C-alpha cells in the first residue's frame, strides 16, 4: 500500500472450534477486544451451535458503551449480565466462565458478576466459535487482540490473572 490506501477485509473465523475443543458443560470464553466506535450497534462474539438458541456470548449492546454477557440454553437465558464502560473503543479483557450453577464475569482483572444457579448445555451442543450471534446475525465489527476458549471453568485466581491488564 505504498502511497495508496487499501480497505482491509473483515476478519472471519473459519474452523473456529469443534466439539473436541469446546466444552458445552463448562468453559470460558475470553476476549481482548475494543469496539470501532461508541455507538448503538450490536457486535457479538459467541460460542454456539450454529444457531442462536444455544450460545455463550460477549456483546456490545445497542446502548452506547454497554456490554452484555450471556448464556442462553434452548432459547432461554440462564445468565445475563450487563456492564457499562466509560469507553468501549479502548481495549479491555473479558472472561465469561460457565458451568452448572456457576456463571462468572471478569473484566480487566475484576470479578464483576457471579451467579450460583442456572443450567448449561447438553454435552456436544456448542461446536462453533463465531464473530456473530449465530446464523450470521449481528456480526462483530471491532478490534480483536486475542480470542480464546477454555474447555473447563477456570478458578477465580486464574480468571483474575487472565484478565488483568
Tab-separated table of N, CA and C in Angstrom:
chain	number	residue	atom	x	y	z
A	1	UNK	N	0.828	-1.202	0.000
A	1	UNK	CA	0.000	0.000	0.000
A	1	UNK	C	0.862	1.251	0.000
A	2	UNK	N	2.055	1.167	-0.469
A	2	UNK	CA	2.971	2.302	-0.503
A	2	UNK	C	2.382	3.401	-1.373
A	3	UNK	N	2.041	4.538	-0.761
A	3	UNK	CA	1.497	5.675	-1.492
A	3	UNK	C	0.012	5.605	-1.766
A	4	UNK	N	-0.639	4.494	-1.389
A	4	UNK	CA	-2.085	4.372	-1.585
A	4	UNK	C	-2.697	3.812	-0.312
A	5	UNK	N	-3.995	3.878	-0.243
A	5	UNK	CA	-4.677	3.261	0.893
A	5	UNK	C	-5.570	2.151	0.374
A	6	UNK	N	-5.686	1.116	1.181
A	6	UNK	CA	-6.488	-0.041	0.816
A	6	UNK	C	-7.366	-0.396	2.002
A	7	UNK	N	-8.631	-0.665	1.746
A	7	UNK	CA	-9.537	-1.093	2.796
A	7	UNK	C	-9.322	-2.563	3.065
A	8	UNK	N	-9.120	-2.894	4.327
A	8	UNK	CA	-8.896	-4.274	4.712
A	8	UNK	C	-10.217	-4.989	4.861
A	9	UNK	N	-10.271	-6.244	4.449
A	9	UNK	CA	-11.479	-7.043	4.591
A	9	UNK	C	-11.722	-7.386	6.058
A	10	UNK	N	-12.971	-7.667	6.378
A	10	UNK	CA	-13.339	-8.067	7.734
A	10	UNK	C	-12.724	-9.417	8.047
A	11	UNK	N	-12.203	-9.569	9.275
A	11	UNK	CA	-11.687	-10.866	9.699
A	11	UNK	C	-12.834	-11.854	9.818
A	12	UNK	N	-12.559	-13.083	9.449
A	12	UNK	CA	-13.547	-14.139	9.536
A	12	UNK	C	-12.921	-15.301	10.283
A	13	UNK	N	-13.674	-15.875	11.186
A	13	UNK	CA	-13.195	-17.042	11.930
A	13	UNK	C	-13.679	-18.283	11.198
A	14	UNK	N	-12.757	-19.030	10.601
A	14	UNK	CA	-13.117	-20.285	9.959
A	14	UNK	C	-12.509	-21.423	10.757
A	15	UNK	N	-13.219	-22.531	10.819
A	15	UNK	CA	-12.792	-23.677	11.618
A	15	UNK	C	-12.513	-23.236	13.052
A	16	UNK	N	-13.341	-22.369	13.577
A	16	UNK	CA	-13.148	-21.803	14.906
A	16	UNK	C	-13.698	-22.672	16.001
A	17	UNK	N	-13.155	-23.849	16.119
A	17	UNK	CA	-13.572	-24.720	17.202
A	17	UNK	C	-14.294	-25.944	16.691
A	18	UNK	N	-14.484	-26.861	17.597
A	18	UNK	CA	-15.195	-28.102	17.310
A	18	UNK	C	-15.591	-28.711	18.642
A	19	UNK	N	-16.292	-29.812	18.575
A	19	UNK	CA	-16.680	-30.497	19.807
A	19	UNK	C	-15.432	-30.911	20.583
A	20	UNK	N	-14.321	-31.148	19.888
A	20	UNK	CA	-13.083	-31.547	20.556
A	20	UNK	C	-12.425	-30.393	21.304
A	21	UNK	N	-12.667	-29.149	20.884
A	21	UNK	CA	-12.001	-28.010	21.514
A	21	UNK	C	-12.930	-27.125	22.332
A	22	UNK	N	-14.233	-27.343	22.258
A	22	UNK	CA	-15.208	-26.544	23.006
A	22	UNK	C	-16.032	-27.476	23.875
A	23	UNK	N	-16.131	-27.155	25.156
A	23	UNK	CA	-16.960	-27.952	26.059
A	23	UNK	C	-18.307	-27.262	26.238
A	24	UNK	N	-19.355	-28.041	26.182
A	24	UNK	CA	-20.696	-27.498	26.372
A	24	UNK	C	-21.101	-27.470	27.841
A	25	UNK	N	-20.439	-28.261	28.674
A	25	UNK	CA	-20.849	-28.367	30.069
A	25	UNK	C	-20.103	-27.407	30.991
A	26	UNK	N	-18.910	-26.943	30.582
A	26	UNK	CA	-18.188	-25.935	31.354
A	26	UNK	C	-17.110	-25.341	30.461
A	27	UNK	N	-16.726	-24.105	30.761
A	27	UNK	CA	-15.676	-23.482	29.966
A	27	UNK	C	-15.583	-21.996	30.210
A	28	UNK	N	-14.720	-21.357	29.416
A	28	UNK	CA	-14.515	-19.918	29.485
A	28	UNK	C	-14.413	-19.371	28.067
A	29	UNK	N	-15.135	-18.295	27.813
A	29	UNK	CA	-14.976	-17.514	26.584
A	29	UNK	C	-14.216	-16.267	26.987
A	30	UNK	N	-13.037	-16.065	26.386
A	30	UNK	CA	-12.160	-14.940	26.704
A	30	UNK	C	-11.964	-14.092	25.463
A	31	UNK	N	-11.993	-12.770	25.640
A	31	UNK	CA	-11.746	-11.860	24.520
A	31	UNK	C	-11.056	-10.600	25.013
A	32	UNK	N	-10.043	-10.181	24.277
A	32	UNK	CA	-9.444	-8.861	24.469
A	32	UNK	C	-9.818	-8.071	23.231
A	33	UNK	N	-10.824	-7.195	23.391
A	33	UNK	CA	-11.446	-6.543	22.247
A	33	UNK	C	-11.733	-5.071	22.528
A	34	UNK	N	-12.053	-4.355	21.452
A	34	UNK	CA	-12.497	-2.963	21.528
A	34	UNK	C	-13.461	-2.724	20.376
A	35	UNK	N	-14.434	-1.866	20.596
A	35	UNK	CA	-15.341	-1.519	19.502
A	35	UNK	C	-14.678	-0.472	18.617
A	36	UNK	N	-15.159	-0.364	17.400
A	36	UNK	CA	-14.612	0.623	16.475
A	36	UNK	C	-15.094	2.024	16.813
A	37	UNK	N	-16.334	2.117	17.246
A	37	UNK	CA	-16.916	3.405	17.603
A	37	UNK	C	-17.807	3.228	18.821
A	38	UNK	N	-18.099	4.314	19.490
A	38	UNK	CA	-19.035	4.277	20.609
A	38	UNK	C	-20.417	4.606	20.059
A	39	UNK	N	-21.086	3.578	19.566
A	39	UNK	CA	-22.421	3.787	19.029
A	39	UNK	C	-23.352	2.701	19.548
A	40	UNK	N	-24.513	2.608	18.958
A	40	UNK	CA	-25.532	1.686	19.464
A	40	UNK	C	-25.728	0.488	18.534
A	41	UNK	N	-24.623	-0.084	18.055
A	41	UNK	CA	-24.677	-1.224	17.149
A	41	UNK	C	-24.310	-2.500	17.896
A	42	UNK	N	-25.147	-3.546	17.749
A	42	UNK	CA	-24.824	-4.845	18.326
A	42	UNK	C	-23.582	-5.409	17.650
A	43	UNK	N	-22.644	-5.920	18.454
A	43	UNK	CA	-21.449	-6.611	17.959
A	43	UNK	C	-21.229	-7.794	18.898
A	44	UNK	N	-21.251	-9.015	18.371
A	44	UNK	CA	-21.287	-10.187	19.239
A	44	UNK	C	-20.218	-11.211	18.856
A	45	UNK	N	-19.602	-11.810	19.877
A	45	UNK	CA	-18.727	-12.971	19.723
A	45	UNK	C	-19.382	-14.097	20.514
A	46	UNK	N	-19.478	-15.284	19.906
A	46	UNK	CA	-20.228	-16.374	20.541
A	46	UNK	C	-19.562	-17.729	20.403
A	47	UNK	N	-19.818	-18.549	21.392
A	47	UNK	CA	-19.690	-19.994	21.257
A	47	UNK	C	-21.118	-20.456	21.028
A	48	UNK	N	-21.356	-21.219	19.982
A	48	UNK	CA	-22.747	-21.578	19.702
A	48	UNK	C	-22.834	-22.917	18.979
A	49	UNK	N	-24.064	-23.262	18.621
A	49	UNK	CA	-24.318	-24.483	17.868
A	49	UNK	C	-24.649	-24.174	16.412
A	50	UNK	N	-24.269	-22.976	15.948
A	50	UNK	CA	-24.585	-22.563	14.582
A	50	UNK	C	-25.914	-21.836	14.492
A	51	UNK	N	-26.663	-21.870	15.560
A	51	UNK	CA	-27.940	-21.171	15.649
A	51	UNK	C	-27.784	-20.091	16.709
A	52	UNK	N	-28.889	-19.516	17.181
A	52	UNK	CA	-28.769	-18.569	18.287
A	52	UNK	C	-29.545	-19.012	19.526
A	53	UNK	N	-30.085	-20.230	19.519
A	53	UNK	CA	-30.817	-20.734	20.681
A	53	UNK	C	-29.887	-21.209	21.791
A	54	UNK	N	-28.686	-21.653	21.425
A	54	UNK	CA	-27.699	-22.133	22.383
A	54	UNK	C	-26.405	-21.368	22.140
A	55	UNK	N	-26.073	-20.483	23.084
A	55	UNK	CA	-24.851	-19.698	22.883
A	55	UNK	C	-24.343	-19.104	24.182
A	56	UNK	N	-23.029	-18.954	24.223
A	56	UNK	CA	-22.321	-18.184	25.240
A	56	UNK	C	-21.820	-16.975	24.487
A	57	UNK	N	-22.113	-15.762	24.963
A	57	UNK	CA	-21.729	-14.604	24.151
A	57	UNK	C	-21.274	-13.414	24.980
A	58	UNK	N	-20.374	-12.665	24.348
A	58	UNK	CA	-19.927	-11.359	24.826
A	58	UNK	C	-20.328	-10.389	23.732
A	59	UNK	N	-21.061	-9.344	24.096
A	59	UNK	CA	-21.623	-8.466	23.070
A	59	UNK	C	-21.588	-6.999	23.465
A	60	UNK	N	-21.256	-6.156	22.498
A	60	UNK	CA	-21.507	-4.727	22.638
A	60	UNK	C	-22.982	-4.551	22.311
A	61	UNK	N	-23.721	-3.932	23.215
A	61	UNK	CA	-25.174	-3.808	23.076
A	61	UNK	C	-25.587	-2.664	22.171
A	62	UNK	N	-26.899	-2.506	22.068
A	62	UNK	CA	-27.445	-1.388	21.307
A	62	UNK	C	-27.612	-0.145	22.180
A	63	UNK	N	-26.917	-0.131	23.317
A	63	UNK	CA	-26.831	1.045	24.176
A	63	UNK	C	-25.368	1.456	24.191
A	64	UNK	N	-25.079	2.719	23.979
A	64	UNK	CA	-23.706	3.196	23.885
A	64	UNK	C	-22.921	2.821	25.142
A	65	UNK	N	-21.722	2.236	24.939
A	65	UNK	CA	-20.785	1.835	25.995
A	65	UNK	C	-21.281	0.696	26.878
A	66	UNK	N	-22.272	-0.059	26.441
A	66	UNK	CA	-22.809	-1.145	27.251
A	66	UNK	C	-22.432	-2.499	26.659
A	67	UNK	N	-22.006	-3.405	27.524
A	67	UNK	CA	-21.692	-4.782	27.134
A	67	UNK	C	-22.641	-5.730	27.833
A	68	UNK	N	-22.894	-6.859	27.188
A	68	UNK	CA	-23.667	-7.898	27.859
A	68	UNK	C	-22.945	-9.227	27.710
A	69	UNK	N	-23.099	-10.026	28.725
A	69	UNK	CA	-22.524	-11.355	28.791
A	69	UNK	C	-23.701	-12.285	29.028
A	70	UNK	N	-23.818	-13.346	28.236
A	70	UNK	CA	-24.996	-14.197	28.414
A	70	UNK	C	-24.702	-15.649	28.074
A	71	UNK	N	-25.502	-16.509	28.699
A	71	UNK	CA	-25.535	-17.931	28.394
A	71	UNK	C	-27.001	-18.264	28.141
A	72	UNK	N	-27.280	-18.698	26.937
A	72	UNK	CA	-28.647	-18.999	26.508
A	72	UNK	C	-28.712	-20.489	26.188
A	73	UNK	N	-29.606	-21.205	26.860
A	73	UNK	CA	-29.752	-22.651	26.682
A	73	UNK	C	-31.164	-22.939	26.193
A	74	UNK	N	-31.271	-23.590	25.029
A	74	UNK	CA	-32.576	-23.920	24.436
A	74	UNK	C	-33.497	-22.706	24.387
A	75	UNK	N	-32.931	-21.577	23.969
A	75	UNK	CA	-33.657	-20.317	23.764
A	75	UNK	C	-34.128	-19.665	25.065
A	76	UNK	N	-33.525	-20.057	26.205
A	76	UNK	CA	-33.864	-19.467	27.500
A	76	UNK	C	-32.577	-18.929	28.122
A	77	UNK	N	-32.582	-17.652	28.504
A	77	UNK	CA	-31.412	-17.080	29.162
A	77	UNK	C	-31.224	-17.710	30.533
A	78	UNK	N	-30.059	-18.311	30.751
A	78	UNK	CA	-29.707	-18.861	32.059
A	78	UNK	C	-28.897	-17.849	32.860
A	79	UNK	N	-28.185	-16.988	32.130
A	79	UNK	CA	-27.350	-15.973	32.766
A	79	UNK	C	-27.258	-14.773	31.836
A	80	UNK	N	-27.458	-13.585	32.404
A	80	UNK	CA	-27.273	-12.332	31.664
A	80	UNK	C	-26.691	-11.310	32.629
A	81	UNK	N	-25.628	-10.669	32.211
A	81	UNK	CA	-25.021	-9.601	32.993
A	81	UNK	C	-24.690	-8.466	32.038
A	82	UNK	N	-25.013	-7.243	32.443
A	82	UNK	CA	-24.759	-6.065	31.632
A	82	UNK	C	-23.862	-5.106	32.394
A	83	UNK	N	-22.902	-4.532	31.693
A	83	UNK	CA	-21.941	-3.606	32.301
A	83	UNK	C	-21.748	-2.414	31.376
A	84	UNK	N	-21.745	-1.220	31.961
A	84	UNK	CA	-21.446	-0.010	31.207
A	84	UNK	C	-19.990	0.363	31.441
A	85	UNK	N	-19.263	0.600	30.359
A	85	UNK	CA	-17.863	1.015	30.422
A	85	UNK	C	-17.754	2.474	30.023
A	86	UNK	N	-16.725	3.147	30.494
A	86	UNK	CA	-16.521	4.555	30.125
A	86	UNK	C	-16.215	4.697	28.644
A	87	UNK	N	-15.466	3.740	28.087
A	87	UNK	CA	-15.052	3.844	26.692
A	87	UNK	C	-14.883	2.444	26.119
A	88	UNK	N	-15.749	2.060	25.199
A	88	UNK	CA	-15.648	0.739	24.587
A	88	UNK	C	-14.643	0.715	23.440
A	89	UNK	N	-14.129	1.872	23.021
A	89	UNK	CA	-13.141	1.873	21.942
A	89	UNK	C	-11.736	1.571	22.460
A	90	UNK	N	-11.560	1.541	23.772
A	90	UNK	CA	-10.300	1.110	24.378
A	90	UNK	C	-10.349	-0.404	24.580
A	91	UNK	N	-9.197	-1.052	24.471
A	91	UNK	CA	-9.152	-2.494	24.675
A	91	UNK	C	-9.411	-2.843	26.134
A	92	UNK	N	-10.202	-3.887	26.325
A	92	UNK	CA	-10.490	-4.453	27.635
A	92	UNK	C	-10.377	-5.964	27.520
A	93	UNK	N	-10.099	-6.615	28.652
A	93	UNK	CA	-10.035	-8.070	28.709
A	93	UNK	C	-11.277	-8.584	29.421
A	94	UNK	N	-12.005	-9.476	28.750
A	94	UNK	CA	-13.257	-10.015	29.261
A	94	UNK	C	-13.181	-11.534	29.338
A	95	UNK	N	-13.723	-12.097	30.403
A	95	UNK	CA	-13.846	-13.552	30.511
A	95	UNK	C	-15.227	-13.889	31.059
A	96	UNK	N	-15.898	-14.793	30.388
A	96	UNK	CA	-17.187	-15.314	30.831
A	96	UNK	C	-16.995	-16.808	31.097
A	97	UNK	N	-17.094	-17.189	32.369
A	97	UNK	CA	-16.912	-18.581	32.784
A	97	UNK	C	-18.288	-19.190	33.045
A	98	UNK	N	-18.482	-20.431	32.605
A	98	UNK	CA	-19.774	-21.088	32.801
A	98	UNK	C	-19.575	-22.549	33.179
A	99	UNK	N	-20.393	-22.991	34.097
A	99	UNK	CA	-20.560	-24.401	34.429
A	99	UNK	C	-21.874	-24.515	35.182
A	100	UNK	N	-22.351	-25.725	35.395
A	100	UNK	CA	-23.637	-25.921	36.042
A	100	UNK	C	-23.697	-25.157	37.356
A	101	UNK	N	-24.683	-24.297	37.487
A	101	UNK	CA	-24.927	-23.494	38.687
A	101	UNK	C	-23.804	-22.527	39.048
A	102	UNK	N	-23.005	-22.109	38.047
A	102	UNK	CA	-21.974	-21.113	38.324
A	102	UNK	C	-21.584	-20.367	37.049
A	103	UNK	N	-21.877	-19.077	37.045
A	103	UNK	CA	-21.529	-18.200	35.933
A	103	UNK	C	-20.776	-17.012	36.507
A	104	UNK	N	-19.648	-16.645	35.861
A	104	UNK	CA	-18.837	-15.534	36.352
A	104	UNK	C	-18.386	-14.665	35.186
A	105	UNK	N	-18.278	-13.365	35.470
A	105	UNK	CA	-17.725	-12.421	34.503
A	105	UNK	C	-16.585	-11.676	35.168
A	106	UNK	N	-15.451	-11.647	34.482
A	106	UNK	CA	-14.293	-10.844	34.892
A	106	UNK	C	-13.996	-9.837	33.799
A	107	UNK	N	-13.739	-8.593	34.223
A	107	UNK	CA	-13.376	-7.524	33.298
A	107	UNK	C	-12.127	-6.848	33.851
A	108	UNK	N	-11.076	-6.845	33.066
A	108	UNK	CA	-9.826	-6.179	33.439
A	108	UNK	C	-9.362	-6.557	34.845
A	109	UNK	N	-9.427	-7.846	35.166
A	109	UNK	CA	-8.909	-8.350	36.430
A	109	UNK	C	-9.853	-8.289	37.611
A	110	UNK	N	-11.072	-7.814	37.401
A	110	UNK	CA	-12.033	-7.655	38.495
A	110	UNK	C	-13.254	-8.536	38.241
A	111	UNK	N	-13.642	-9.296	39.280
A	111	UNK	CA	-14.871	-10.070	39.160
A	111	UNK	C	-16.043	-9.094	39.214
A	112	UNK	N	-16.812	-9.060	38.129
A	112	UNK	CA	-17.938	-8.129	38.033
A	112	UNK	C	-19.282	-8.786	38.338
A	113	UNK	N	-19.357	-10.100	38.175
A	113	UNK	CA	-20.623	-10.781	38.404
A	113	UNK	C	-20.375	-12.248	38.716
A	114	UNK	N	-21.199	-12.793	39.600
A	114	UNK	CA	-21.235	-14.227	39.850
A	114	UNK	C	-22.694	-14.614	40.086
A	115	UNK	N	-23.098	-15.706	39.490
A	115	UNK	CA	-24.450	-16.242	39.681
A	115	UNK	C	-24.300	-17.721	39.977
A	116	UNK	N	-24.889	-18.179	41.071
A	116	UNK	CA	-24.717	-19.552	41.514
A	116	UNK	C	-25.959	-20.397	41.269
A	117	UNK	N	-26.560	-20.231	40.110
A	117	UNK	CA	-27.673	-21.078	39.679
A	117	UNK	C	-27.783	-20.981	38.167
A	118	UNK	N	-28.329	-22.015	37.573
A	118	UNK	CA	-28.557	-21.997	36.137
A	118	UNK	C	-28.063	-23.252	35.450
A	119	UNK	N	-28.717	-23.583	34.360
A	119	UNK	CA	-28.380	-24.768	33.573
A	119	UNK	C	-27.310	-24.447	32.542
A	120	UNK	N	-26.655	-25.490	32.075
A	120	UNK	CA	-25.721	-25.373	30.958
A	120	UNK	C	-26.205	-26.305	29.849
A	121	UNK	N	-25.400	-26.463	28.852
A	121	UNK	CA	-25.791	-27.149	27.631
A	121	UNK	C	-25.565	-28.653	27.742
A	122	UNK	N	-26.384	-29.435	27.062
A	122	UNK	CA	-26.081	-30.862	26.990
A	122	UNK	C	-24.721	-31.056	26.310
A	123	UNK	N	-24.040	-32.129	26.623
A	123	UNK	CA	-22.736	-32.412	26.025
A	123	UNK	C	-22.814	-32.326	24.502
A	124	UNK	N	-21.765	-31.791	23.911
A	124	UNK	CA	-21.608	-31.692	22.456
A	124	UNK	C	-22.612	-30.759	21.769
A	125	UNK	N	-23.167	-29.806	22.511
A	125	UNK	CA	-24.087	-28.838	21.911
A	125	UNK	C	-23.314	-27.710	21.232
A	126	UNK	N	-22.402	-27.087	21.958
A	126	UNK	CA	-21.629	-25.970	21.411
A	126	UNK	C	-20.496	-26.522	20.549
A	127	UNK	N	-20.387	-26.024	19.317
A	127	UNK	CA	-19.351	-26.544	18.424
A	127	UNK	C	-18.744	-25.489	17.495
A	128	UNK	N	-19.072	-24.214	17.709
A	128	UNK	CA	-18.536	-23.157	16.855
A	128	UNK	C	-18.155	-21.938	17.678
A	129	UNK	N	-17.062	-21.312	17.291
A	129	UNK	CA	-16.665	-20.004	17.798
A	129	UNK	C	-16.899	-19.042	16.656
A	130	UNK	N	-17.775	-18.048	16.864
A	130	UNK	CA	-18.169	-17.182	15.758
A	130	UNK	C	-18.056	-15.704	16.127
A	131	UNK	N	-17.829	-14.894	15.118
A	131	UNK	CA	-17.853	-13.438	15.267
A	131	UNK	C	-19.261	-12.941	14.941
A	132	UNK	N	-20.266	-13.551	15.562
A	132	UNK	CA	-21.662	-13.147	15.416
A	132	UNK	C	-22.493	-13.877	16.462
A	133	UNK	N	-23.826	-13.771	16.356
A	133	UNK	CA	-24.726	-14.396	17.326
A	133	UNK	C	-25.099	-15.820	16.933
A	134	UNK	N	-24.665	-16.239	15.785
A	134	UNK	CA	-25.135	-17.485	15.193
A	134	UNK	C	-26.038	-17.106	14.038
A	135	UNK	N	-26.103	-17.934	13.037
A	135	UNK	CA	-26.883	-17.643	11.831
A	135	UNK	C	-26.397	-16.379	11.126
A	136	UNK	N	-25.159	-15.992	11.366
A	136	UNK	CA	-24.538	-14.804	10.747
A	136	UNK	C	-25.232	-13.498	11.115
A	137	UNK	N	-25.970	-13.477	12.194
A	137	UNK	CA	-26.648	-12.237	12.595
A	137	UNK	C	-25.808	-11.472	13.612
A	138	UNK	N	-25.886	-10.164	13.575
A	138	UNK	CA	-25.165	-9.256	14.463
A	138	UNK	C	-23.654	-9.531	14.454
A	139	UNK	N	-23.006	-9.349	13.301
A	139	UNK	CA	-21.567	-9.626	13.223
A	139	UNK	C	-20.759	-8.720	14.140
A	140	UNK	N	-19.642	-9.258	14.632
A	140	UNK	CA	-18.734	-8.478	15.462
A	140	UNK	C	-17.885	-7.611	14.548
A	141	UNK	N	-18.059	-6.306	14.661
A	141	UNK	CA	-17.251	-5.346	13.926
A	141	UNK	C	-16.475	-4.574	14.966
A	142	UNK	N	-15.231	-4.954	15.168
A	142	UNK	CA	-14.423	-4.336	16.199
A	142	UNK	C	-12.977	-4.735	16.045
A	143	UNK	N	-12.193	-4.413	17.062
A	143	UNK	CA	-10.771	-4.745	17.077
A	143	UNK	C	-10.567	-5.912	18.039
A	144	UNK	N	-9.790	-6.893	17.614
A	144	UNK	CA	-9.544	-8.091	18.415
A	144	UNK	C	-8.056	-8.309	18.572
A	145	UNK	N	-7.575	-8.314	19.819
A	145	UNK	CA	-6.181	-8.670	20.088
A	145	UNK	C	-6.060	-10.160	20.377
A	146	UNK	N	-7.038	-10.693	21.099
A	146	UNK	CA	-6.975	-12.103	21.477
A	146	UNK	C	-8.390	-12.642	21.687
A	147	UNK	N	-8.576	-13.875	21.290
A	147	UNK	CA	-9.841	-14.572	21.489
A	147	UNK	C	-9.481	-16.016	21.820
A	148	UNK	N	-10.022	-16.552	22.910
A	148	UNK	CA	-9.660	-17.902	23.331
A	148	UNK	C	-10.833	-18.581	24.019
A	149	UNK	N	-10.765	-19.912	24.018
A	149	UNK	CA	-11.779	-20.738	24.665
A	149	UNK	C	-11.074	-21.767	25.533
A	150	UNK	N	-11.562	-21.937	26.753
A	150	UNK	CA	-11.078	-22.996	27.642
A	150	UNK	C	-12.166	-24.042	27.752
A	151	UNK	N	-11.769	-25.309	27.814
A	151	UNK	CA	-12.719	-26.419	27.895
A	151	UNK	C	-13.235	-26.676	29.299
A	152	UNK	N	-12.719	-25.936	30.274
A	152	UNK	CA	-13.197	-26.088	31.648
A	152	UNK	C	-13.280	-24.707	32.282
A	153	UNK	N	-14.117	-24.602	33.290
A	153	UNK	CA	-14.221	-23.343	34.023
A	153	UNK	C	-12.914	-23.134	34.782
A	154	UNK	N	-12.418	-21.913	34.791
A	154	UNK	CA	-11.179	-21.586	35.489
A	154	UNK	C	-11.487	-21.115	36.908
A	155	UNK	N	-10.472	-21.156	37.769
A	155	UNK	CA	-10.634	-20.682	39.141
A	155	UNK	C	-10.696	-19.155	39.147
A	156	UNK	N	-11.105	-18.601	40.283
A	156	UNK	CA	-11.145	-17.145	40.409
A	156	UNK	C	-9.762	-16.539	40.185
A	157	UNK	N	-8.734	-17.142	40.749
A	157	UNK	CA	-7.379	-16.620	40.579
A	157	UNK	C	-6.945	-16.678	39.116
A	158	UNK	N	-7.254	-17.773	38.436
A	158	UNK	CA	-6.913	-17.890	37.014
A	158	UNK	C	-7.656	-16.859	36.175
A	159	UNK	N	-8.924	-16.631	36.473
A	159	UNK	CA	-9.708	-15.629	35.731
A	159	UNK	C	-9.185	-14.220	35.993
A	160	UNK	N	-8.821	-13.960	37.240
A	160	UNK	CA	-8.258	-12.653	37.573
A	160	UNK	C	-6.947	-12.418	36.838
A	161	UNK	N	-6.050	-13.396	36.870
A	161	UNK	CA	-4.764	-13.259	36.189
A	161	UNK	C	-4.934	-13.142	34.684
A	162	UNK	N	-5.852	-13.900	34.126
A	162	UNK	CA	-6.106	-13.883	32.674
A	162	UNK	C	-6.551	-12.509	32.205
A	163	UNK	N	-7.384	-11.852	33.001
A	163	UNK	CA	-7.985	-10.594	32.548
A	163	UNK	C	-7.287	-9.332	33.063
A	164	UNK	N	-6.278	-9.492	33.908
A	164	UNK	CA	-5.594	-8.318	34.432
A	164	UNK	C	-4.806	-7.623	33.320
A	165	UNK	N	-4.955	-6.315	33.246
A	165	UNK	CA	-4.265	-5.534	32.215
A	165	UNK	C	-2.857	-5.237	32.689
